[in-house]
Short mmCIF file of N, CA and C in Angstrom, two decimals:
data_model
loop_
_atom_site.label_atom_id
_atom_site.label_comp_id
_atom_site.label_asym_id
_atom_site.label_seq_id
_atom_site.Cartn_x
_atom_site.Cartn_y
_atom_site.Cartn_z
N LEU A 1152 110.87 90.66 91.39
CA LEU A 1152 112.29 90.68 91.10
C LEU A 1152 112.92 91.61 92.12
N SER A 1153 113.71 91.05 92.99
CA SER A 1153 114.34 91.82 94.06
C SER A 1153 115.81 92.06 93.76
N GLU A 1154 116.28 93.25 94.09
CA GLU A 1154 117.66 93.66 93.86
C GLU A 1154 118.08 93.54 92.39
N PRO A 1155 117.34 94.18 91.48
CA PRO A 1155 117.66 94.06 90.06
C PRO A 1155 118.95 94.77 89.66
N GLY A 1156 119.57 95.47 90.58
CA GLY A 1156 120.86 96.05 90.28
C GLY A 1156 121.92 94.99 90.06
N TYR A 1157 121.62 93.75 90.49
CA TYR A 1157 122.56 92.63 90.36
C TYR A 1157 121.97 91.51 89.50
N TRP A 1158 120.90 91.80 88.80
CA TRP A 1158 120.16 90.83 87.99
C TRP A 1158 120.89 90.61 86.67
N LEU A 1159 121.21 89.37 86.39
CA LEU A 1159 121.86 89.00 85.13
C LEU A 1159 121.18 87.76 84.55
N PRO A 1160 120.02 87.93 83.92
CA PRO A 1160 119.32 86.77 83.37
C PRO A 1160 120.08 86.18 82.19
N SER A 1161 120.04 84.86 82.09
CA SER A 1161 120.61 84.23 80.91
C SER A 1161 119.72 84.56 79.71
N GLU A 1162 120.18 84.22 78.53
CA GLU A 1162 119.38 84.49 77.34
C GLU A 1162 118.03 83.77 77.41
N SER A 1163 118.03 82.51 77.84
CA SER A 1163 116.76 81.77 77.91
C SER A 1163 115.86 82.31 79.02
N GLU A 1164 116.42 82.76 80.13
CA GLU A 1164 115.61 83.36 81.20
C GLU A 1164 114.97 84.67 80.71
N GLY A 1165 115.75 85.48 80.01
CA GLY A 1165 115.21 86.72 79.47
C GLY A 1165 114.11 86.48 78.46
N GLU A 1166 114.30 85.51 77.58
CA GLU A 1166 113.27 85.17 76.60
C GLU A 1166 112.02 84.65 77.30
N GLY A 1167 112.20 83.82 78.33
CA GLY A 1167 111.06 83.29 79.08
C GLY A 1167 110.28 84.39 79.77
N LEU A 1168 110.98 85.33 80.38
CA LEU A 1168 110.30 86.44 81.04
C LEU A 1168 109.56 87.29 80.02
N GLY A 1169 110.17 87.55 78.88
CA GLY A 1169 109.49 88.31 77.84
C GLY A 1169 108.21 87.63 77.37
N ARG A 1170 108.26 86.31 77.19
CA ARG A 1170 107.05 85.56 76.78
C ARG A 1170 105.98 85.62 77.86
N TYR A 1171 106.39 85.46 79.12
CA TYR A 1171 105.46 85.53 80.26
C TYR A 1171 104.74 86.88 80.28
N LEU A 1172 105.49 87.96 80.13
CA LEU A 1172 104.88 89.29 80.16
C LEU A 1172 103.96 89.50 78.96
N ALA A 1173 104.37 89.03 77.80
CA ALA A 1173 103.55 89.18 76.59
C ALA A 1173 102.23 88.41 76.70
N LYS A 1174 102.23 87.32 77.46
CA LYS A 1174 101.01 86.50 77.63
C LYS A 1174 100.10 87.02 78.73
N GLY A 1175 100.44 88.15 79.33
CA GLY A 1175 99.58 88.71 80.38
C GLY A 1175 100.23 88.70 81.75
N GLY A 1176 101.47 88.28 81.83
CA GLY A 1176 102.17 88.25 83.12
C GLY A 1176 102.43 89.65 83.66
N PHE A 1177 102.76 89.69 84.94
CA PHE A 1177 103.00 90.95 85.64
C PHE A 1177 104.26 90.79 86.47
N LEU A 1178 105.11 91.80 86.46
CA LEU A 1178 106.37 91.76 87.19
C LEU A 1178 106.47 92.94 88.13
N ILE A 1179 106.79 92.65 89.39
CA ILE A 1179 107.06 93.67 90.40
C ILE A 1179 108.57 93.72 90.59
N VAL A 1180 109.15 94.90 90.45
CA VAL A 1180 110.60 95.09 90.62
C VAL A 1180 110.80 95.96 91.85
N ASP A 1181 111.60 95.47 92.81
CA ASP A 1181 111.71 96.13 94.10
C ASP A 1181 113.13 96.01 94.65
N ASP A 1182 113.47 96.89 95.55
CA ASP A 1182 114.71 96.86 96.33
C ASP A 1182 115.94 97.20 95.51
N PHE A 1183 115.97 98.42 95.02
CA PHE A 1183 117.19 98.90 94.39
C PHE A 1183 117.16 100.42 94.33
N ARG A 1184 118.35 100.98 94.19
CA ARG A 1184 118.44 102.44 94.18
C ARG A 1184 119.72 102.90 93.49
N LEU A 1185 119.74 104.18 93.25
CA LEU A 1185 120.91 104.90 92.72
C LEU A 1185 121.50 104.21 91.49
N ARG A 1186 122.78 103.90 91.50
CA ARG A 1186 123.45 103.38 90.31
C ARG A 1186 122.97 101.99 89.88
N GLU A 1187 122.24 101.31 90.75
CA GLU A 1187 121.73 99.98 90.39
C GLU A 1187 120.73 100.07 89.23
N TRP A 1188 120.19 101.27 88.98
CA TRP A 1188 119.27 101.45 87.85
C TRP A 1188 119.93 101.06 86.53
N ASN A 1189 121.18 101.39 86.37
CA ASN A 1189 121.86 101.15 85.09
C ASN A 1189 121.80 99.68 84.70
N ASN A 1190 122.12 98.78 85.62
CA ASN A 1190 122.06 97.36 85.30
C ASN A 1190 120.63 96.92 85.03
N PHE A 1191 119.69 97.37 85.88
CA PHE A 1191 118.30 96.99 85.67
C PHE A 1191 117.84 97.40 84.28
N GLU A 1192 118.09 98.64 83.89
CA GLU A 1192 117.62 99.11 82.59
C GLU A 1192 118.26 98.31 81.45
N THR A 1193 119.53 98.01 81.57
CA THR A 1193 120.21 97.20 80.54
C THR A 1193 119.54 95.84 80.41
N GLN A 1194 119.26 95.20 81.54
CA GLN A 1194 118.70 93.84 81.51
C GLN A 1194 117.24 93.84 81.06
N ILE A 1195 116.44 94.80 81.52
CA ILE A 1195 115.03 94.80 81.12
C ILE A 1195 114.90 95.10 79.63
N ARG A 1196 115.84 95.85 79.08
CA ARG A 1196 115.80 96.11 77.63
C ARG A 1196 116.22 94.88 76.83
N ARG A 1197 116.97 93.97 77.44
CA ARG A 1197 117.22 92.67 76.79
C ARG A 1197 115.93 91.86 76.77
N VAL A 1198 115.15 91.94 77.84
CA VAL A 1198 113.90 91.18 77.95
C VAL A 1198 112.81 91.80 77.08
N LEU A 1199 112.70 93.12 77.11
CA LEU A 1199 111.65 93.84 76.38
C LEU A 1199 112.29 94.93 75.51
N PRO A 1200 112.90 94.52 74.40
CA PRO A 1200 113.54 95.52 73.53
C PRO A 1200 112.50 96.56 73.08
N GLY A 1201 112.89 97.79 73.12
CA GLY A 1201 111.98 98.85 72.68
C GLY A 1201 110.98 99.30 73.72
N ALA A 1202 110.99 98.69 74.89
CA ALA A 1202 110.04 99.08 75.93
C ALA A 1202 110.36 100.48 76.43
N ARG A 1203 109.31 101.24 76.69
CA ARG A 1203 109.46 102.57 77.26
C ARG A 1203 109.17 102.48 78.76
N ILE A 1204 110.03 103.05 79.54
CA ILE A 1204 109.84 103.07 80.99
C ILE A 1204 109.27 104.43 81.36
N ASP A 1205 108.04 104.42 81.86
CA ASP A 1205 107.34 105.66 82.21
C ASP A 1205 107.37 105.88 83.72
N ARG A 1206 107.56 107.13 84.12
CA ARG A 1206 107.42 107.47 85.54
C ARG A 1206 105.93 107.55 85.84
N LEU A 1207 105.51 106.91 86.92
CA LEU A 1207 104.11 106.87 87.30
C LEU A 1207 103.87 107.85 88.45
N ASP A 1208 102.68 108.42 88.48
CA ASP A 1208 102.29 109.24 89.62
C ASP A 1208 101.08 108.59 90.29
N VAL A 1209 100.65 109.17 91.37
CA VAL A 1209 99.61 108.57 92.20
C VAL A 1209 98.27 108.44 91.47
N SER A 1210 98.11 109.12 90.34
CA SER A 1210 96.86 109.00 89.60
C SER A 1210 96.76 107.71 88.78
N HIS A 1211 97.86 106.98 88.62
CA HIS A 1211 97.81 105.74 87.83
C HIS A 1211 96.86 104.75 88.50
N ARG A 1212 96.13 104.02 87.70
CA ARG A 1212 95.09 103.11 88.23
C ARG A 1212 95.64 102.01 89.13
N ILE A 1213 96.92 101.66 89.02
CA ILE A 1213 97.46 100.62 89.90
C ILE A 1213 97.45 101.08 91.35
N PHE A 1214 97.53 102.39 91.57
CA PHE A 1214 97.55 102.92 92.93
C PHE A 1214 96.15 103.13 93.50
N LYS A 1215 95.15 102.67 92.74
CA LYS A 1215 93.76 102.77 93.17
C LYS A 1215 93.02 101.45 92.98
N SER A 1216 93.75 100.38 92.71
CA SER A 1216 93.10 99.12 92.36
C SER A 1216 92.43 98.43 93.55
N PHE A 1217 92.79 98.76 94.76
CA PHE A 1217 92.09 98.30 95.97
C PHE A 1217 92.08 99.42 96.99
N PHE A 1218 93.26 99.81 97.45
CA PHE A 1218 93.38 100.98 98.32
C PHE A 1218 93.59 102.21 97.45
N GLU A 1219 92.96 103.30 97.79
CA GLU A 1219 93.18 104.55 97.07
C GLU A 1219 94.29 105.31 97.78
N LEU A 1220 95.46 105.30 97.18
CA LEU A 1220 96.61 105.97 97.79
C LEU A 1220 96.55 107.46 97.48
N ALA A 1221 96.79 108.26 98.50
CA ALA A 1221 96.77 109.71 98.34
C ALA A 1221 98.14 110.26 97.96
N SER A 1222 99.19 109.49 98.25
CA SER A 1222 100.55 109.96 98.03
C SER A 1222 101.48 108.78 97.77
N LEU A 1223 102.56 109.06 97.09
CA LEU A 1223 103.62 108.06 96.89
C LEU A 1223 104.90 108.53 97.58
N ASP A 1224 104.74 109.31 98.61
CA ASP A 1224 105.87 109.89 99.33
C ASP A 1224 106.49 108.82 100.24
N MET A 1225 107.52 108.17 99.73
CA MET A 1225 108.25 107.14 100.46
C MET A 1225 109.73 107.32 100.14
N SER A 1226 110.56 106.61 100.87
CA SER A 1226 111.99 106.60 100.56
C SER A 1226 112.54 105.22 100.84
N TYR A 1227 113.74 104.99 100.39
CA TYR A 1227 114.41 103.72 100.65
C TYR A 1227 114.54 103.54 102.16
N PRO A 1228 114.17 102.40 102.71
CA PRO A 1228 114.11 102.28 104.17
C PRO A 1228 115.43 102.47 104.89
N HIS A 1229 116.54 102.17 104.25
CA HIS A 1229 117.82 102.25 104.95
C HIS A 1229 118.52 103.59 104.75
N ASN A 1230 117.89 104.47 103.97
CA ASN A 1230 118.50 105.76 103.70
C ASN A 1230 117.39 106.66 103.16
N ALA A 1231 117.09 107.71 103.85
CA ALA A 1231 115.96 108.58 103.49
C ALA A 1231 116.16 109.33 102.17
N GLN A 1232 117.35 109.37 101.64
CA GLN A 1232 117.60 110.07 100.39
C GLN A 1232 118.05 109.09 99.33
N PRO A 1233 117.68 109.19 98.13
CA PRO A 1233 116.67 110.07 97.58
C PRO A 1233 115.26 109.47 97.76
N LYS A 1234 114.27 110.23 97.36
CA LYS A 1234 112.88 109.78 97.47
C LYS A 1234 112.59 108.65 96.49
N ALA A 1235 111.65 107.82 96.86
CA ALA A 1235 111.23 106.71 95.99
C ALA A 1235 110.57 107.25 94.72
N GLU A 1236 110.75 106.47 93.67
CA GLU A 1236 110.09 106.74 92.40
C GLU A 1236 109.40 105.46 91.96
N PHE A 1237 108.30 105.63 91.27
CA PHE A 1237 107.55 104.50 90.76
C PHE A 1237 107.49 104.63 89.24
N HIS A 1238 107.94 103.58 88.56
CA HIS A 1238 107.98 103.57 87.11
C HIS A 1238 107.23 102.33 86.62
N GLY A 1239 106.91 102.33 85.35
CA GLY A 1239 106.22 101.19 84.79
C GLY A 1239 106.48 101.01 83.31
N ILE A 1240 106.21 99.81 82.85
CA ILE A 1240 106.26 99.49 81.43
C ILE A 1240 104.87 98.99 81.04
N HIS A 1241 104.27 99.67 80.08
CA HIS A 1241 102.93 99.33 79.61
C HIS A 1241 102.99 98.50 78.34
N GLU A 1242 101.99 97.70 78.15
CA GLU A 1242 101.86 96.91 76.93
C GLU A 1242 101.85 97.84 75.72
N ASP A 1243 102.67 97.51 74.73
CA ASP A 1243 102.78 98.30 73.50
C ASP A 1243 103.17 99.76 73.75
N ASN A 1244 103.83 100.03 74.87
CA ASN A 1244 104.25 101.39 75.24
C ASN A 1244 103.08 102.37 75.26
N ASP A 1245 101.91 101.87 75.56
CA ASP A 1245 100.69 102.68 75.57
C ASP A 1245 100.17 102.79 77.00
N PRO A 1246 100.25 103.97 77.63
CA PRO A 1246 99.81 104.11 79.02
C PRO A 1246 98.34 103.80 79.27
N THR A 1247 97.54 103.71 78.21
CA THR A 1247 96.14 103.33 78.40
C THR A 1247 95.96 101.82 78.43
N ARG A 1248 97.02 101.08 78.09
CA ARG A 1248 96.96 99.63 78.07
C ARG A 1248 97.47 99.07 79.39
N ARG A 1249 97.53 97.77 79.47
CA ARG A 1249 97.92 97.05 80.69
C ARG A 1249 99.35 97.40 81.12
N LEU A 1250 99.50 97.61 82.41
CA LEU A 1250 100.83 97.78 83.00
C LEU A 1250 101.42 96.38 83.18
N MET A 1251 102.56 96.13 82.56
CA MET A 1251 103.18 94.81 82.64
C MET A 1251 104.23 94.73 83.74
N VAL A 1252 104.89 95.87 84.02
CA VAL A 1252 105.98 95.90 84.98
C VAL A 1252 105.81 97.13 85.86
N ILE A 1253 105.81 96.93 87.17
CA ILE A 1253 105.84 98.04 88.13
C ILE A 1253 107.23 98.05 88.75
N ILE A 1254 107.84 99.23 88.81
CA ILE A 1254 109.22 99.37 89.26
C ILE A 1254 109.26 100.30 90.47
N ASN A 1255 109.65 99.76 91.62
CA ASN A 1255 109.81 100.54 92.84
C ASN A 1255 111.28 100.95 92.95
N TYR A 1256 111.61 102.10 92.39
CA TYR A 1256 113.00 102.56 92.37
C TYR A 1256 113.27 103.45 93.58
N ASN A 1257 114.46 103.31 94.15
CA ASN A 1257 114.82 103.98 95.40
C ASN A 1257 113.83 103.60 96.50
N ASN A 1258 113.46 102.34 96.51
CA ASN A 1258 112.49 101.86 97.49
C ASN A 1258 112.70 100.38 97.74
N ASP A 1259 112.12 99.90 98.81
CA ASP A 1259 112.16 98.48 99.17
C ASP A 1259 110.91 98.17 99.97
N ILE A 1260 109.78 98.05 99.26
CA ILE A 1260 108.54 97.80 100.00
C ILE A 1260 108.58 96.44 100.68
N GLY A 1261 109.39 95.52 100.15
CA GLY A 1261 109.55 94.21 100.79
C GLY A 1261 110.12 94.35 102.20
N ASP A 1262 111.14 95.19 102.37
CA ASP A 1262 111.71 95.41 103.70
C ASP A 1262 110.71 96.09 104.63
N TYR A 1263 109.98 97.05 104.12
CA TYR A 1263 108.98 97.71 104.96
C TYR A 1263 107.97 96.69 105.50
N MET A 1264 107.61 95.72 104.69
CA MET A 1264 106.66 94.70 105.15
C MET A 1264 107.35 93.66 106.01
N GLU A 1265 108.49 93.16 105.56
CA GLU A 1265 109.19 92.09 106.26
C GLU A 1265 109.52 92.45 107.70
N HIS A 1266 109.90 93.68 107.93
CA HIS A 1266 110.33 94.09 109.26
C HIS A 1266 109.31 94.99 109.96
N SER A 1267 108.07 94.96 109.53
CA SER A 1267 107.06 95.86 110.09
C SER A 1267 106.82 95.61 111.57
N GLY A 1268 107.03 94.41 112.03
CA GLY A 1268 106.80 94.10 113.45
C GLY A 1268 107.93 94.49 114.37
N GLN A 1269 109.09 94.89 113.83
CA GLN A 1269 110.23 95.25 114.67
C GLN A 1269 110.26 96.72 115.07
N GLY A 1270 109.41 97.53 114.48
CA GLY A 1270 109.40 98.95 114.82
C GLY A 1270 110.53 99.74 114.20
N TRP A 1271 111.17 99.21 113.16
CA TRP A 1271 112.28 99.92 112.53
C TRP A 1271 111.80 101.11 111.70
N TRP A 1272 110.62 100.99 111.13
CA TRP A 1272 110.10 102.02 110.22
C TRP A 1272 108.83 102.61 110.82
N PRO A 1273 108.49 103.82 110.41
CA PRO A 1273 107.22 104.39 110.87
C PRO A 1273 106.04 103.49 110.47
N VAL A 1274 105.08 103.36 111.35
CA VAL A 1274 103.94 102.48 111.10
C VAL A 1274 103.20 102.86 109.82
N ASN A 1275 102.99 104.16 109.60
CA ASN A 1275 102.25 104.55 108.41
C ASN A 1275 103.00 104.20 107.13
N THR A 1276 104.33 104.22 107.15
CA THR A 1276 105.11 103.85 105.96
C THR A 1276 105.00 102.35 105.72
N SER A 1277 105.08 101.54 106.78
CA SER A 1277 104.88 100.09 106.63
C SER A 1277 103.48 99.79 106.12
N ASN A 1278 102.49 100.51 106.64
CA ASN A 1278 101.12 100.32 106.16
C ASN A 1278 101.01 100.65 104.67
N ASP A 1279 101.68 101.72 104.25
CA ASP A 1279 101.65 102.08 102.83
C ASP A 1279 102.29 100.99 101.97
N ALA A 1280 103.35 100.36 102.47
CA ALA A 1280 103.97 99.26 101.72
C ALA A 1280 102.99 98.12 101.53
N TYR A 1281 102.26 97.77 102.58
CA TYR A 1281 101.24 96.73 102.45
C TYR A 1281 100.16 97.14 101.46
N LYS A 1282 99.76 98.39 101.50
CA LYS A 1282 98.74 98.88 100.55
C LYS A 1282 99.25 98.77 99.11
N LEU A 1283 100.51 99.15 98.89
CA LEU A 1283 101.07 99.01 97.55
C LEU A 1283 101.06 97.55 97.11
N ALA A 1284 101.50 96.66 97.98
CA ALA A 1284 101.55 95.23 97.63
C ALA A 1284 100.17 94.69 97.30
N ILE A 1285 99.17 95.03 98.09
CA ILE A 1285 97.80 94.58 97.82
C ILE A 1285 97.31 95.17 96.50
N ASN A 1286 97.58 96.44 96.27
CA ASN A 1286 97.18 97.05 95.00
C ASN A 1286 97.84 96.34 93.82
N TYR A 1287 99.13 96.01 93.95
CA TYR A 1287 99.83 95.32 92.87
C TYR A 1287 99.19 93.97 92.60
N ILE A 1288 98.89 93.24 93.64
CA ILE A 1288 98.27 91.92 93.48
C ILE A 1288 96.90 92.05 92.84
N MET A 1289 96.09 92.96 93.33
CA MET A 1289 94.74 93.14 92.77
C MET A 1289 94.81 93.59 91.31
N TYR A 1290 95.72 94.48 91.01
CA TYR A 1290 95.87 94.92 89.63
C TYR A 1290 96.26 93.73 88.73
N ALA A 1291 97.24 92.96 89.18
CA ALA A 1291 97.70 91.82 88.38
C ALA A 1291 96.58 90.80 88.15
N LEU A 1292 95.74 90.61 89.14
CA LEU A 1292 94.65 89.63 89.01
C LEU A 1292 93.50 90.13 88.12
N THR A 1293 93.40 91.43 87.97
CA THR A 1293 92.27 91.97 87.23
C THR A 1293 92.63 92.59 85.88
N HIS A 1294 93.88 92.56 85.51
CA HIS A 1294 94.29 93.15 84.22
C HIS A 1294 95.05 92.12 83.41
#
């Protein structure tokens, strides 16, 4: 889900996404920052009423599912401030259970990957974006 600051799912789309996640689906949310959080949180609570959004740190198993990341020190590619945050929604609001939604807030790992060949971003930051994406895919396939 890209640019969720402008995401307005219909009632049936929200219900469909909720069913998908409940059946074992996984959602990656990317490319938004600052005030765009308000719309995202409103919409995701329509999809998953009662869901708790937890801030994740580098110790979470998703950041070790293929590549072992040492740090989550990133920022939005078009503006170095503020720093990226990683949040998640776990099944039954239990951090020991499956992560259903990974949220890249104040970040855009898609842009870091999409434009990695143009030299716009530091190579190590683009590499970290690829590592995150691979970890997300591996986590989704194994949980």
